[in-house]
PDB file of C-alpha atoms in Angstrom:
ATOM      1  CA  MET Q   1      23.980 -90.316 -94.617  1.00 54.00           C
ATOM      2  CA  GLY Q   2      23.575 -89.950 -90.860  1.00 58.00           C
ATOM      3  CA  TYR Q   3      23.779 -87.071 -88.432  1.00 64.00           C
ATOM      4  CA  MET Q   4      26.549 -84.550 -88.976  1.00 72.00           C
ATOM      5  CA  HIS Q   5      28.045 -83.167 -85.761  1.00 82.00           C
ATOM      6  CA  GLN Q   6      28.400 -79.383 -85.785  1.00 90.00           C
ATOM      7  CA  THR Q   7      31.120 -77.665 -83.749  1.00 92.00           C
ATOM      8  CA  PHE Q   8      30.317 -74.368 -82.004  1.00 91.00           C
ATOM      9  CA  LEU Q   9      33.213 -72.010 -81.278  1.00 92.00           C
ATOM     10  CA  ASP Q  10      33.445 -69.641 -78.288  1.00 87.00           C
ATOM     11  CA  GLY Q  11      35.010 -66.237 -77.893  1.00 80.00           C
ATOM     12  CA  LYS Q  12      35.455 -63.095 -79.895  1.00 82.00           C
ATOM     13  CA  GLY Q  13      36.313 -63.281 -83.546  1.00 90.00           C
ATOM     14  CA  VAL Q  14      34.256 -66.305 -84.561  1.00 95.00           C
ATOM     15  CA  PHE Q  15      33.869 -66.356 -88.327  1.00 96.00           C
ATOM     16  CA  ALA Q  16      30.776 -68.026 -89.750  1.00 97.00           C
ATOM     17  CA  CYS Q  17      28.880 -68.731 -92.954  1.00 97.00           C
ATOM     18  CA  ARG Q  18      27.148 -65.590 -94.166  1.00 96.00           C
ATOM     19  CA  ASP Q  19      24.054 -67.575 -95.179  1.00 96.00           C
ATOM     20  CA  CYS Q  20      23.381 -70.006 -92.320  1.00 95.00           C
ATOM     21  CA  HIS Q  21      25.709 -68.744 -89.528  1.00 94.00           C
ATOM     22  CA  THR Q  22      27.560 -72.039 -89.115  1.00 96.00           C
ATOM     23  CA  HIS Q  23      30.847 -71.453 -87.264  1.00 96.00           C
ATOM     24  CA  PHE Q  24      34.070 -71.963 -89.262  1.00 97.00           C
ATOM     25  CA  THR Q  25      37.075 -70.591 -87.403  1.00 96.00           C
ATOM     26  CA  LEU Q  26      38.480 -68.156 -84.866  1.00 95.00           C
ATOM     27  CA  ARG Q  27      40.323 -64.948 -85.649  1.00 93.00           C
ATOM     28  CA  LYS Q  28      43.482 -66.358 -84.034  1.00 93.00           C
ATOM     29  CA  SER Q  29      43.655 -68.976 -86.833  1.00 95.00           C
ATOM     30  CA  ILE Q  30      44.314 -66.293 -89.468  1.00 96.00           C
ATOM     31  CA  GLU Q  31      47.819 -66.619 -90.882  1.00 97.00           C
ATOM     32  CA  SER Q  32      47.520 -64.028 -93.656  1.00 96.00           C
ATOM     33  CA  ARG Q  33      45.007 -61.539 -95.056  1.00 95.00           C
ATOM     34  CA  GLN Q  34      46.921 -61.084 -98.316  1.00 95.00           C
ATOM     35  CA  TYR Q  35      44.984 -63.537-100.493  1.00 95.00           C
ATOM     36  CA  SER Q  36      42.430 -63.216-103.279  1.00 94.00           C
ATOM     37  CA  GLY Q  37      39.653 -65.570-104.276  1.00 93.00           C
ATOM     38  CA  GLN Q  38      36.844 -65.714-106.809  1.00 93.00           C
ATOM     39  CA  TYR Q  39      34.847 -63.106-104.868  1.00 94.00           C
ATOM     40  CA  GLY Q  40      37.649 -60.725-103.896  1.00 95.00           C
ATOM     41  CA  ARG Q  41      39.752 -60.688-100.739  1.00 96.00           C
ATOM     42  CA  ALA Q  42      40.381 -63.885 -98.794  1.00 96.00           C
ATOM     43  CA  VAL Q  43      42.235 -65.088 -95.698  1.00 97.00           C
ATOM     44  CA  LEU Q  44      44.657 -67.990 -95.157  1.00 97.00           C
ATOM     45  CA  LEU Q  45      43.794 -70.054 -92.063  1.00 97.00           C
ATOM     46  CA  SER Q  46      45.459 -72.802 -90.096  1.00 97.00           C
ATOM     47  CA  ASP Q  47      42.259 -74.341 -88.663  1.00 95.00           C
ATOM     48  CA  ILE Q  48      38.659 -74.676 -89.771  1.00 97.00           C
ATOM     49  CA  VAL Q  49      35.581 -76.678 -88.708  1.00 97.00           C
ATOM     50  CA  ASN Q  50      32.125 -77.466 -90.079  1.00 97.00           C
ATOM     51  CA  VAL Q  51      33.074 -77.752 -93.739  1.00 97.00           C
ATOM     52  CA  ARG Q  52      33.079 -80.547 -96.273  1.00 96.00           C
ATOM     53  CA  VAL Q  53      35.665 -80.844 -99.024  1.00 97.00           C
ATOM     54  CA  GLY Q  54      35.169 -81.418-102.717  1.00 98.00           C
ATOM     55  CA  GLU Q  55      37.262 -83.482-105.098  1.00 98.00           C
ATOM     56  CA  PRO Q  56      40.978 -82.701-105.558  1.00 98.00           C
ATOM     57  CA  ASP Q  57      41.599 -80.377-108.508  1.00 97.00           C
ATOM     58  CA  LYS Q  58      44.901 -79.307-110.079  1.00 98.00           C
ATOM     59  CA  ARG Q  59      44.785 -75.510-110.583  1.00 96.00           C
ATOM     60  CA  SER Q  60      47.149 -72.911-111.893  1.00 95.00           C
ATOM     61  CA  MET Q  61      47.088 -70.000-109.446  1.00 93.00           C
ATOM     62  CA  THR Q  62      49.025 -66.750-109.255  1.00 91.00           C
ATOM     63  CA  THR Q  63      51.673 -68.436-107.084  1.00 92.00           C
ATOM     64  CA  GLY Q  64      52.017 -71.542-109.262  1.00 94.00           C
ATOM     65  CA  MET Q  65      50.396 -74.924-109.700  1.00 97.00           C
ATOM     66  CA  HIS Q  66      48.531 -76.414-106.733  1.00 98.00           C
ATOM     67  CA  ILE Q  67      46.231 -79.308-105.996  1.00 98.00           C
ATOM     68  CA  VAL Q  68      43.287 -77.885-104.054  1.00 98.00           C
ATOM     69  CA  GLN Q  69      39.889 -78.970-102.841  1.00 98.00           C
ATOM     70  CA  ASP Q  70      36.964 -76.560-102.678  1.00 98.00           C
ATOM     71  CA  ILE Q  71      35.371 -76.310 -99.258  1.00 98.00           C
ATOM     72  CA  TYR Q  72      31.661 -75.969 -98.584  1.00 98.00           C
ATOM     73  CA  CYS Q  73      29.597 -75.104 -95.525  1.00 98.00           C
ATOM     74  CA  MET Q  74      28.586 -78.352 -93.847  1.00 96.00           C
ATOM     75  CA  ARG Q  75      25.087 -77.051 -93.127  1.00 95.00           C
ATOM     76  CA  CYS Q  76      23.965 -75.156 -96.254  1.00 96.00           C
ATOM     77  CA  ASN Q  77      26.500 -76.552 -98.784  1.00 97.00           C
ATOM     78  CA  LYS Q  78      27.525 -73.093 -99.997  1.00 97.00           C
ATOM     79  CA  TYR Q  79      31.025 -72.736-101.465  1.00 98.00           C
ATOM     80  CA  VAL Q  80      33.201 -70.749 -99.010  1.00 98.00           C
ATOM     81  CA  GLY Q  81      36.808 -71.318-100.169  1.00 98.00           C
ATOM     82  CA  TRP Q  82      39.385 -74.057-100.663  1.00 98.00           C
ATOM     83  CA  THR Q  83      42.112 -76.044 -98.978  1.00 98.00           C
ATOM     84  CA  TYR Q  84      45.619 -76.574-100.299  1.00 98.00           C
ATOM     85  CA  VAL Q  85      46.426 -80.271-100.711  1.00 98.00           C
ATOM     86  CA  ARG Q  86      49.734 -79.934-102.546  1.00 98.00           C
ATOM     87  CA  ALA Q  87      51.964 -77.113-103.755  1.00 97.00           C
ATOM     88  CA  PHE Q  88      54.417 -77.888-106.545  1.00 96.00           C
ATOM     89  CA  GLU Q  89      56.714 -74.901-105.946  1.00 96.00           C
ATOM     90  CA  PRO Q  90      59.064 -75.418-102.961  1.00 96.00           C
ATOM     91  CA  GLU Q  91      58.468 -71.888-101.610  1.00 96.00           C
ATOM     92  CA  GLN Q  92      54.686 -72.532-101.570  1.00 96.00           C
ATOM     93  CA  LYS Q  93      54.806 -75.750 -99.495  1.00 97.00           C
ATOM     94  CA  PHE Q  94      53.811 -73.821 -96.350  1.00 97.00           C
ATOM     95  CA  LYS Q  95      50.239 -73.643 -97.737  1.00 97.00           C
ATOM     96  CA  GLU Q  96      49.720 -77.400 -97.703  1.00 98.00           C
ATOM     97  CA  GLY Q  97      47.002 -78.375 -95.239  1.00 97.00           C
ATOM     98  CA  LYS Q  98      45.822 -74.779 -94.815  1.00 98.00           C
ATOM     99  CA  PHE Q  99      42.544 -73.161 -95.819  1.00 98.00           C
ATOM    100  CA  ILE Q 100      41.321 -70.120 -97.708  1.00 98.00           C
ATOM    101  CA  LEU Q 101      38.008 -68.509 -96.768  1.00 98.00           C
ATOM    102  CA  GLU Q 102      36.537 -65.892 -99.070  1.00 97.00           C
ATOM    103  CA  ARG Q 103      35.737 -62.769 -97.038  1.00 95.00           C
ATOM    104  CA  GLU Q 104      32.604 -62.022 -99.055  1.00 96.00           C
ATOM    105  CA  LEU Q 105      31.099 -65.356 -97.989  1.00 96.00           C
ATOM    106  CA  ILE Q 106      31.755 -65.178 -94.225  1.00 95.00           C
ATOM    107  CA  TYR Q 107      31.212 -62.758 -91.373  1.00 91.00           C
ATOM    108  CA  ASP Q 108      32.323 -62.137 -87.793  1.00 90.00           C
ATOM    109  CA  ILE Q 109      29.444 -63.225 -85.549  1.00 87.00           C
ATOM    110  CA  SER Q 110      30.727 -61.130 -82.648  1.00 73.00           C
ATOM    111  CA  ARG Q 111      29.761 -58.044 -84.653  1.00 68.00           C
ATOM    112  CA  GLU Q 112      26.855 -57.065 -86.837  1.00 51.00           C
ATOM    113  CA  CYS Q 113      27.002 -58.414 -90.382  1.00 44.00           C
ATOM    114  CA  ILE Q 114      29.400 -55.749 -91.666  1.00 44.00           C
ATOM    115  CA  ARG Q 115      30.256 -56.800 -95.213  1.00 47.00           C
ATOM    116  CA  ASP Q 116      31.180 -53.260 -96.318  1.00 45.00           C
ATOM    117  CA  SER Q 117      33.668 -52.514 -93.535  1.00 45.00           C
ATOM    118  CA  SER Q 118      37.275 -52.841 -94.659  1.00 49.00           C
ATOM    119  CA  ASP Q 119      38.625 -53.329 -91.130  1.00 49.00           C
ATOM    120  CA  TRP Q 120      36.351 -56.089 -89.855  1.00 47.00           C
ATOM    121  CA  ILE Q 121      38.898 -58.857 -90.116  1.00 50.00           C
ATOM    122  CA  GLU Q 122      41.899 -57.123 -88.546  1.00 48.00           C
TER     123      GLU Q 122
END
């Protein structure tokens, strides 16, 4: 398969895999905190690194039908969220090409691992 290049992010508000600490995104990439996933609260992001995508899947979600791809940590292969490939409802098109990370599966490496704090991702 070959060597997989891993990107390291600098600055405050670097969000990483809870299991292996691989960097995913910066706080400034958060577009919304008003999302839910399989494990509870989630965030919508414009940019993400160090993930691999699964196969496209047509899913019925609370906001309508979407084609999504699950995303997995590049290093440990743990499921961490999904990316929107296509939205069928015109008012949901803004999600296309964006990412959801499940808050339960990530943490802010600039702080202690603070899973129980409700304000850690503000």
